[in-house]
Coordinates of N, CA and C in Angstrom, one line a residue:
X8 N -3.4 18.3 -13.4 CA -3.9 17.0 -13.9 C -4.4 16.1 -12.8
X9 N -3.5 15.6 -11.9 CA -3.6 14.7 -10.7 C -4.0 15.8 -9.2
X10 N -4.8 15.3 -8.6 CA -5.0 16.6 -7.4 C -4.7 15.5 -6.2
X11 N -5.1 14.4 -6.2 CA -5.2 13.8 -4.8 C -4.6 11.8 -5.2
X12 N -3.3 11.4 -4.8 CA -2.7 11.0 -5.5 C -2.2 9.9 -4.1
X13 N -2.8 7.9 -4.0 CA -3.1 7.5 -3.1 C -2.1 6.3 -3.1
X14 N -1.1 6.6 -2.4 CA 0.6 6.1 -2.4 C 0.5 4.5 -1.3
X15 N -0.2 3.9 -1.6 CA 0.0 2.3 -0.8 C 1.5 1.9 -0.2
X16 N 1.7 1.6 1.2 CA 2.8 1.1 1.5 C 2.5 -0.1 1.8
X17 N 3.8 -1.0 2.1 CA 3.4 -2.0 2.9 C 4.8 -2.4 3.8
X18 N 5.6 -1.1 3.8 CA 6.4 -0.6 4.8 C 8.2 -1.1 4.3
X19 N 8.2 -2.0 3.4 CA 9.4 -2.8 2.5 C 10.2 -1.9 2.0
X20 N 11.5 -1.8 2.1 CA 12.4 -1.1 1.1 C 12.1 -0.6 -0.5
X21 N 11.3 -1.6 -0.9 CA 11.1 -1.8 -2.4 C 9.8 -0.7 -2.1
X22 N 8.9 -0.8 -1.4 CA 7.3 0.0 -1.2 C 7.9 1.5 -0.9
X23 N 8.6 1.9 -0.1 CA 9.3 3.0 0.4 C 9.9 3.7 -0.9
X24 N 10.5 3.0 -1.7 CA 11.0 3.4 -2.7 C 9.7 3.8 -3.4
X25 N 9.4 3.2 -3.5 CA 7.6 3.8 -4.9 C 7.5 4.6 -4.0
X26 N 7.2 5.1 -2.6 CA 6.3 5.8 -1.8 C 7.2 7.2 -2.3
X27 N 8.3 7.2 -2.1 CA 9.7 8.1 -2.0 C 9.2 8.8 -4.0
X28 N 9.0 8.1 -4.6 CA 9.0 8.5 -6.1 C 7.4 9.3 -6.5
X29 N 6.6 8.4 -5.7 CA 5.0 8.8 -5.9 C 5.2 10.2 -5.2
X30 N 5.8 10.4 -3.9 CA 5.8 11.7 -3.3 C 6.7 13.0 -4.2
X31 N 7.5 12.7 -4.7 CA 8.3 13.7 -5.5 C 7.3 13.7 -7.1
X32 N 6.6 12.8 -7.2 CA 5.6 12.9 -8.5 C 4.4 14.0 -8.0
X33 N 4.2 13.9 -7.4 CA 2.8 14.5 -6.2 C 3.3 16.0 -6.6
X34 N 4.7 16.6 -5.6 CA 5.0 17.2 -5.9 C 5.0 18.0 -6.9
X35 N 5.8 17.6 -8.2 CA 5.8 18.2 -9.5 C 4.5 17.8 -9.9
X36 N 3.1 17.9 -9.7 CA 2.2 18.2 -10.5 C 1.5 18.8 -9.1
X37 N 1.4 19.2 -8.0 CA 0.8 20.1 -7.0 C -0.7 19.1 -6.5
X38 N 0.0 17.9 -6.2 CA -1.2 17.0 -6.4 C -1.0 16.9 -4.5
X39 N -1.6 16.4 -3.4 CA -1.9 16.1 -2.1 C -2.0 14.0 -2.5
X40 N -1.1 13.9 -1.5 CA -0.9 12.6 -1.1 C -2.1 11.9 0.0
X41 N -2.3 10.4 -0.4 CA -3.1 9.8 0.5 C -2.3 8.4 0.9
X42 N -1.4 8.5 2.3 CA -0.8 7.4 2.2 C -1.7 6.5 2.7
X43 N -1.6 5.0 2.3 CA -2.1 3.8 2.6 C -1.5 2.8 3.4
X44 N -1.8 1.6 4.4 CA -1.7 0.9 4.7 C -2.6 -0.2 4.6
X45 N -2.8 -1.2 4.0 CA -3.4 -2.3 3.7 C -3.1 -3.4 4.7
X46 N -3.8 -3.9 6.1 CA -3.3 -5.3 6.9 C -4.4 -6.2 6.4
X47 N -4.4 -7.4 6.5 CA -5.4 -8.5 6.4 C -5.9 -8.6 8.0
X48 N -6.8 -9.2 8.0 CA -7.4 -9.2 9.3 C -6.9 -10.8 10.0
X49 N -6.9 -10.8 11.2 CA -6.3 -11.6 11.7 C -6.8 -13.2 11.2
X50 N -8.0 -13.3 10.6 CA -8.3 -14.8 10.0 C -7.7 -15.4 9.3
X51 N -7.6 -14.1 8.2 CA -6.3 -14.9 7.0 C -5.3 -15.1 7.1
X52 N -4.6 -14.6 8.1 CA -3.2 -15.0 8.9 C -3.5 -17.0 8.9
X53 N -4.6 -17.3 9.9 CA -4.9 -18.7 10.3 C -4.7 -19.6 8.6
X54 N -5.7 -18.9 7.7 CA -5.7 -20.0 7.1 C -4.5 -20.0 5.8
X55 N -3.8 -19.0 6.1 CA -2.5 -19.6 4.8 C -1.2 -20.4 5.5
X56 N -1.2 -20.1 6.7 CA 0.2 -20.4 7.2 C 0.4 -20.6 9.2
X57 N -0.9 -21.2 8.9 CA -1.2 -21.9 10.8 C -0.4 -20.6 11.6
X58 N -0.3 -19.3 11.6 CA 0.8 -18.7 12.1 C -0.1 -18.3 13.3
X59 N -1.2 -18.2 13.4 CA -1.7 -18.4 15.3 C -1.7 -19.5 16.0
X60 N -1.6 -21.0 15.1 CA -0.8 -21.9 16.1 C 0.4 -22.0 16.6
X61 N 1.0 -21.5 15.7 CA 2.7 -21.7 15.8 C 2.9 -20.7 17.0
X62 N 2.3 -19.4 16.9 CA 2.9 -18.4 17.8 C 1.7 -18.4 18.9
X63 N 0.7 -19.4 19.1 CA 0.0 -19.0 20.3 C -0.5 -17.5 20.2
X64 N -0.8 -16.9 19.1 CA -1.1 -15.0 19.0 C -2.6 -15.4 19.2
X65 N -3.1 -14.1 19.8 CA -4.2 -13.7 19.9 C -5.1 -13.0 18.7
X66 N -6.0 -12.9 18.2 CA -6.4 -11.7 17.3 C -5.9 -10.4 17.4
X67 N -6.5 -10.2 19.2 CA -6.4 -8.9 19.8 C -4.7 -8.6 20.0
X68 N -3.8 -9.4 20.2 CA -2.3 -9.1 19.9 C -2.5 -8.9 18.5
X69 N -2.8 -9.3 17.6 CA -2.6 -9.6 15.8 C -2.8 -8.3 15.5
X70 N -3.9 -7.4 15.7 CA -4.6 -6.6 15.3 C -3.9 -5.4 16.4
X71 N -3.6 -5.7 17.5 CA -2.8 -4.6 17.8 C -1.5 -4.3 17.1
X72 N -0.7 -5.2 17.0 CA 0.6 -5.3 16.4 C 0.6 -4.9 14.9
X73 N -0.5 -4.9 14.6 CA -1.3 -5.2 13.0 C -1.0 -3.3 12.8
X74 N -1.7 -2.7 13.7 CA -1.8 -1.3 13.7 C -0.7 -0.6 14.4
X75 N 0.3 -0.8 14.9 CA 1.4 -0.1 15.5 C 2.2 -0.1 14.3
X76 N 2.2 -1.4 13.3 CA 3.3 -1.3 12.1 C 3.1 -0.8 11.4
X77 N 1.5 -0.5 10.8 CA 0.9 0.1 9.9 C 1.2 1.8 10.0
X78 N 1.2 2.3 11.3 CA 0.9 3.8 11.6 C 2.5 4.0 11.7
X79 N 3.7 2.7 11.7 CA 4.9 3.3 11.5 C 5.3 3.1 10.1
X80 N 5.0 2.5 9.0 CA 5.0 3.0 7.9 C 4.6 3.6 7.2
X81 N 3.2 4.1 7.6 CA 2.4 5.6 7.5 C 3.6 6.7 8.2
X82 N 3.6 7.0 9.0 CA 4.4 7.9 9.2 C 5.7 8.2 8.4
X83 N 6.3 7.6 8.5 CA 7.6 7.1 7.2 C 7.1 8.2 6.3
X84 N 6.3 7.6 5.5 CA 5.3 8.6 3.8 C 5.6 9.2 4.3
X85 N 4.4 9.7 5.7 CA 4.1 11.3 6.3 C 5.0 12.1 6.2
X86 N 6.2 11.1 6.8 CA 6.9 12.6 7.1 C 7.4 13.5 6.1
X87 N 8.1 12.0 5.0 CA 9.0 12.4 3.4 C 8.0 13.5 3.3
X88 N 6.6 13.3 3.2 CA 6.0 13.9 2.3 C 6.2 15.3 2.9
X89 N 5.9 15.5 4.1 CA 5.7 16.7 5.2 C 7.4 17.7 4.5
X90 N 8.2 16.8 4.6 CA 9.5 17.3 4.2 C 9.8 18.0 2.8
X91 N 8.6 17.3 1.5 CA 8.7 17.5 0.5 C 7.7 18.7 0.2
X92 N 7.1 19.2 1.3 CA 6.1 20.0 1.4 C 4.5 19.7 0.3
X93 N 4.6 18.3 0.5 CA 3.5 17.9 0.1 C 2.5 17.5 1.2
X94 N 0.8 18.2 0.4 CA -0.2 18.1 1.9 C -0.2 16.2 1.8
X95 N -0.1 15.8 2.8 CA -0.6 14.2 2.9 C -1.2 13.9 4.0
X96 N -2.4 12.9 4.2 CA -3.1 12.2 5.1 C -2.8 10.4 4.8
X97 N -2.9 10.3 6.2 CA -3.0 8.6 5.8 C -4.0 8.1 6.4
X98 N -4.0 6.4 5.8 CA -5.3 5.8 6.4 C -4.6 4.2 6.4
X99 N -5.0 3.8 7.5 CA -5.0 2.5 7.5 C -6.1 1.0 7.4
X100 N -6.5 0.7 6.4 CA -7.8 -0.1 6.6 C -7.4 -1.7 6.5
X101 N -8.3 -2.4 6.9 CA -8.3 -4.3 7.0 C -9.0 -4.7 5.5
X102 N -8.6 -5.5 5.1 CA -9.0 -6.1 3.8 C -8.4 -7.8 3.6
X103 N -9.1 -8.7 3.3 CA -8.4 -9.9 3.0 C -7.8 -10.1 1.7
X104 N -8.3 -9.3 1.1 CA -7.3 -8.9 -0.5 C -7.1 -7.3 -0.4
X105 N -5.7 -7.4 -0.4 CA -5.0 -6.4 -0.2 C -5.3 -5.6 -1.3
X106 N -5.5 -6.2 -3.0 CA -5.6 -5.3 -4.0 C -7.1 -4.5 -3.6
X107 N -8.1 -5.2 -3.2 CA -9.7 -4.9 -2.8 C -9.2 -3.9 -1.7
X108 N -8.4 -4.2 -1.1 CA -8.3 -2.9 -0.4 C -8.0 -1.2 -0.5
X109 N -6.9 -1.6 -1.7 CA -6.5 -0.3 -2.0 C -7.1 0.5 -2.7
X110 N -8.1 -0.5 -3.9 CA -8.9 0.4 -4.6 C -9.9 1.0 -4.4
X111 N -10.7 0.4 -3.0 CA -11.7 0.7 -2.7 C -11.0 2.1 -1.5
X112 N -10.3 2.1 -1.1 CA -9.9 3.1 -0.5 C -9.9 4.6 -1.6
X113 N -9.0 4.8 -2.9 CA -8.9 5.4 -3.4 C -10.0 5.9 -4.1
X114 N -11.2 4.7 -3.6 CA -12.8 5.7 -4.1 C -13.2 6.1 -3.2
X115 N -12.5 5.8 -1.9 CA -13.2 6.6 -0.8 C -12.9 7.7 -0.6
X116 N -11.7 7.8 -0.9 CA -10.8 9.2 -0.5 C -10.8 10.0 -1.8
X117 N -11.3 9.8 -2.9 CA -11.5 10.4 -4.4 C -10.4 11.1 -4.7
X118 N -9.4 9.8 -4.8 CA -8.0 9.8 -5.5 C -8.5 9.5 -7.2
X119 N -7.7 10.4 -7.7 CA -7.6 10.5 -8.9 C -6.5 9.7 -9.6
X120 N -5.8 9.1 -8.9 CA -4.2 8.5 -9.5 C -4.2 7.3 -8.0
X121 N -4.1 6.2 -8.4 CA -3.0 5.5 -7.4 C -1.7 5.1 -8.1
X122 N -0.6 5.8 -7.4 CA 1.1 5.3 -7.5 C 1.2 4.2 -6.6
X123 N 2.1 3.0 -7.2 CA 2.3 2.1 -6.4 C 3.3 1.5 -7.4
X124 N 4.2 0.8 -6.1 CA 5.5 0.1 -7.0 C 5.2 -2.0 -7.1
X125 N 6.2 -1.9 -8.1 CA 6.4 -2.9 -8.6 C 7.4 -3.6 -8.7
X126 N 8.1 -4.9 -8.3 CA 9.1 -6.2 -8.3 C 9.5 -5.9 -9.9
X127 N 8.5 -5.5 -10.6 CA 9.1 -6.0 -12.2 C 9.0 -7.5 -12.1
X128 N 8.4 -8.4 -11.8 CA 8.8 -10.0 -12.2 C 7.9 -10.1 -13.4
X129 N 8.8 -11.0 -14.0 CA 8.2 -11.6 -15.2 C 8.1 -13.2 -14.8
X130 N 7.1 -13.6 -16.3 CA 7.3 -15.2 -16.3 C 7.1 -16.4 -15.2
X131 N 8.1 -16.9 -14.8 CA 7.0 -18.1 -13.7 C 7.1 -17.5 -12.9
X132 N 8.1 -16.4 -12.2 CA 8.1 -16.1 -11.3 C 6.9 -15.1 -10.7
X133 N 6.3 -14.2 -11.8 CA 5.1 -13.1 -11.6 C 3.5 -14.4 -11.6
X134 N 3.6 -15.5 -12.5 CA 3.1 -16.5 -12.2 C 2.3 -17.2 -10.9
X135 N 3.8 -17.4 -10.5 CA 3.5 -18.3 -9.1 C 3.3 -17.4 -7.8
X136 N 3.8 -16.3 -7.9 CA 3.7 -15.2 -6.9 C 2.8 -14.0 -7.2
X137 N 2.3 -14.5 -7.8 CA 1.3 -13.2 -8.2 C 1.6 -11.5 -8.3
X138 N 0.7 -11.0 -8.0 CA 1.4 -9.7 -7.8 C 0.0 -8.1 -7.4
X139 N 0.7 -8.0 -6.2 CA -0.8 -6.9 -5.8 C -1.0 -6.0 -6.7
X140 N 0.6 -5.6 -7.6 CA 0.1 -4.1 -8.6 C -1.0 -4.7 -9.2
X141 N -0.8 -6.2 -10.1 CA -1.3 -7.0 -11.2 C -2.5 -6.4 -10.8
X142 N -3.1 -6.9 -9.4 CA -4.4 -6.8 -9.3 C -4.7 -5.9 -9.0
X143 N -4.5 -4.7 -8.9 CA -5.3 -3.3 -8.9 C -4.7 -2.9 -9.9
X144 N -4.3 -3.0 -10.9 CA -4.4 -2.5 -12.4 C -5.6 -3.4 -12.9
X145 N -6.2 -4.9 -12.3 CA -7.3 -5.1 -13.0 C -8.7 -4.4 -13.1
X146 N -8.3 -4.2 -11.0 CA -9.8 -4.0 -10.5 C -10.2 -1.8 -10.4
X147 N -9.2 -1.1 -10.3 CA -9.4 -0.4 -10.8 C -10.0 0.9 -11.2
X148 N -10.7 1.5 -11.1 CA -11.5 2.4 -11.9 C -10.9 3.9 -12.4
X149 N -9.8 4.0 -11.3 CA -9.0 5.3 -11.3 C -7.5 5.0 -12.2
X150 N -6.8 5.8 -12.6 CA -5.9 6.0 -13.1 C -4.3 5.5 -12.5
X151 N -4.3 4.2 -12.4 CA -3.1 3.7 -12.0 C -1.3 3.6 -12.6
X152 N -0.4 4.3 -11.6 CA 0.7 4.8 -12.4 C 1.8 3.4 -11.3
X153 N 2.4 2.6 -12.4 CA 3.3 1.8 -11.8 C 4.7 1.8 -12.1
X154 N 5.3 2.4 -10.5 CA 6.6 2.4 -10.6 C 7.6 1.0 -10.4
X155 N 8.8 0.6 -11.5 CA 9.1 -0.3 -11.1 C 10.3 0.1 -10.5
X156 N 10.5 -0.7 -9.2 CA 11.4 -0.6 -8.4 C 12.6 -1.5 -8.3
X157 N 14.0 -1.0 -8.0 CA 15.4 -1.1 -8.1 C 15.4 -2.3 -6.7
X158 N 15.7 -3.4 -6.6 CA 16.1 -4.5 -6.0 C 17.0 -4.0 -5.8

């Protein structure tokens, strides 16, 4: 049913857990993993939360640092997956909307399924905090499976 199946991290206990469940799902249907990493690019850092004044950071620090964390929660997937003897590749790309990121990835890589986990929030709380599944269940074109994940 599923051949190529595109597992978003963003490196969190809770993300790890979806990644951990998407990989054993991959599995039992003989589907190849695409793990993801989504960073924002160093601007949007500046304008939600002054965090290059506060820390004096550079871009070129931002964006280094940006990609050493990214390629260590990619590896993480990799390896589970490697272990679970599922084929996986990962990719790391910049996006200022993280949901615009992941979907457009999964048309790049011609994923048929994105797995990705979910807080479960309801009410004011899914509200005021929004929620990245929310928005790639809007934006979309592929077949999105949301796992909710255990706090």
């Amino acid at each position: 049913m599923f051949k190529k199946i595109l597992i978003p991290t963003d490196g969190s206990p809770l993300s790890c857990q979806a990644a951990n469940a998407g990989i054993i799902f991959a599995r039992s249907v003989g589907a190849e993993v695409v793990a993801l990493h989504v960073t924002q690019p160093f601007a949007a850092t500046i304008g939600f939360d002054g965090m290059a004044a506060a820390y004096a950071i550079t871009d070129e620090d931002y964006e280094k640092a940006a990609a050493e964390q990214g390629a260590k929660y990619l590896k993480a997937v990799s390896d589970r997956a490697q272990t679970a003897g599922v084929k996986v590749t990962t990719r790391a790309v910049s996006n200022f909307n993280v949901a615009d990121g992941i979907v457009q990835a999964a048309a790049d890589e011609h994923c048929d399924l994105i797995f990705i986990g979910s807080h479960g929030r309801s009410g004011l709380s899914r509200l005021l905090l929004g929620s990245v599944t929310v928005k790639v269940l809007s934006l979309s074109r592929v077949a999105t499976l949301v796992f909710h994940v255990k706090e």
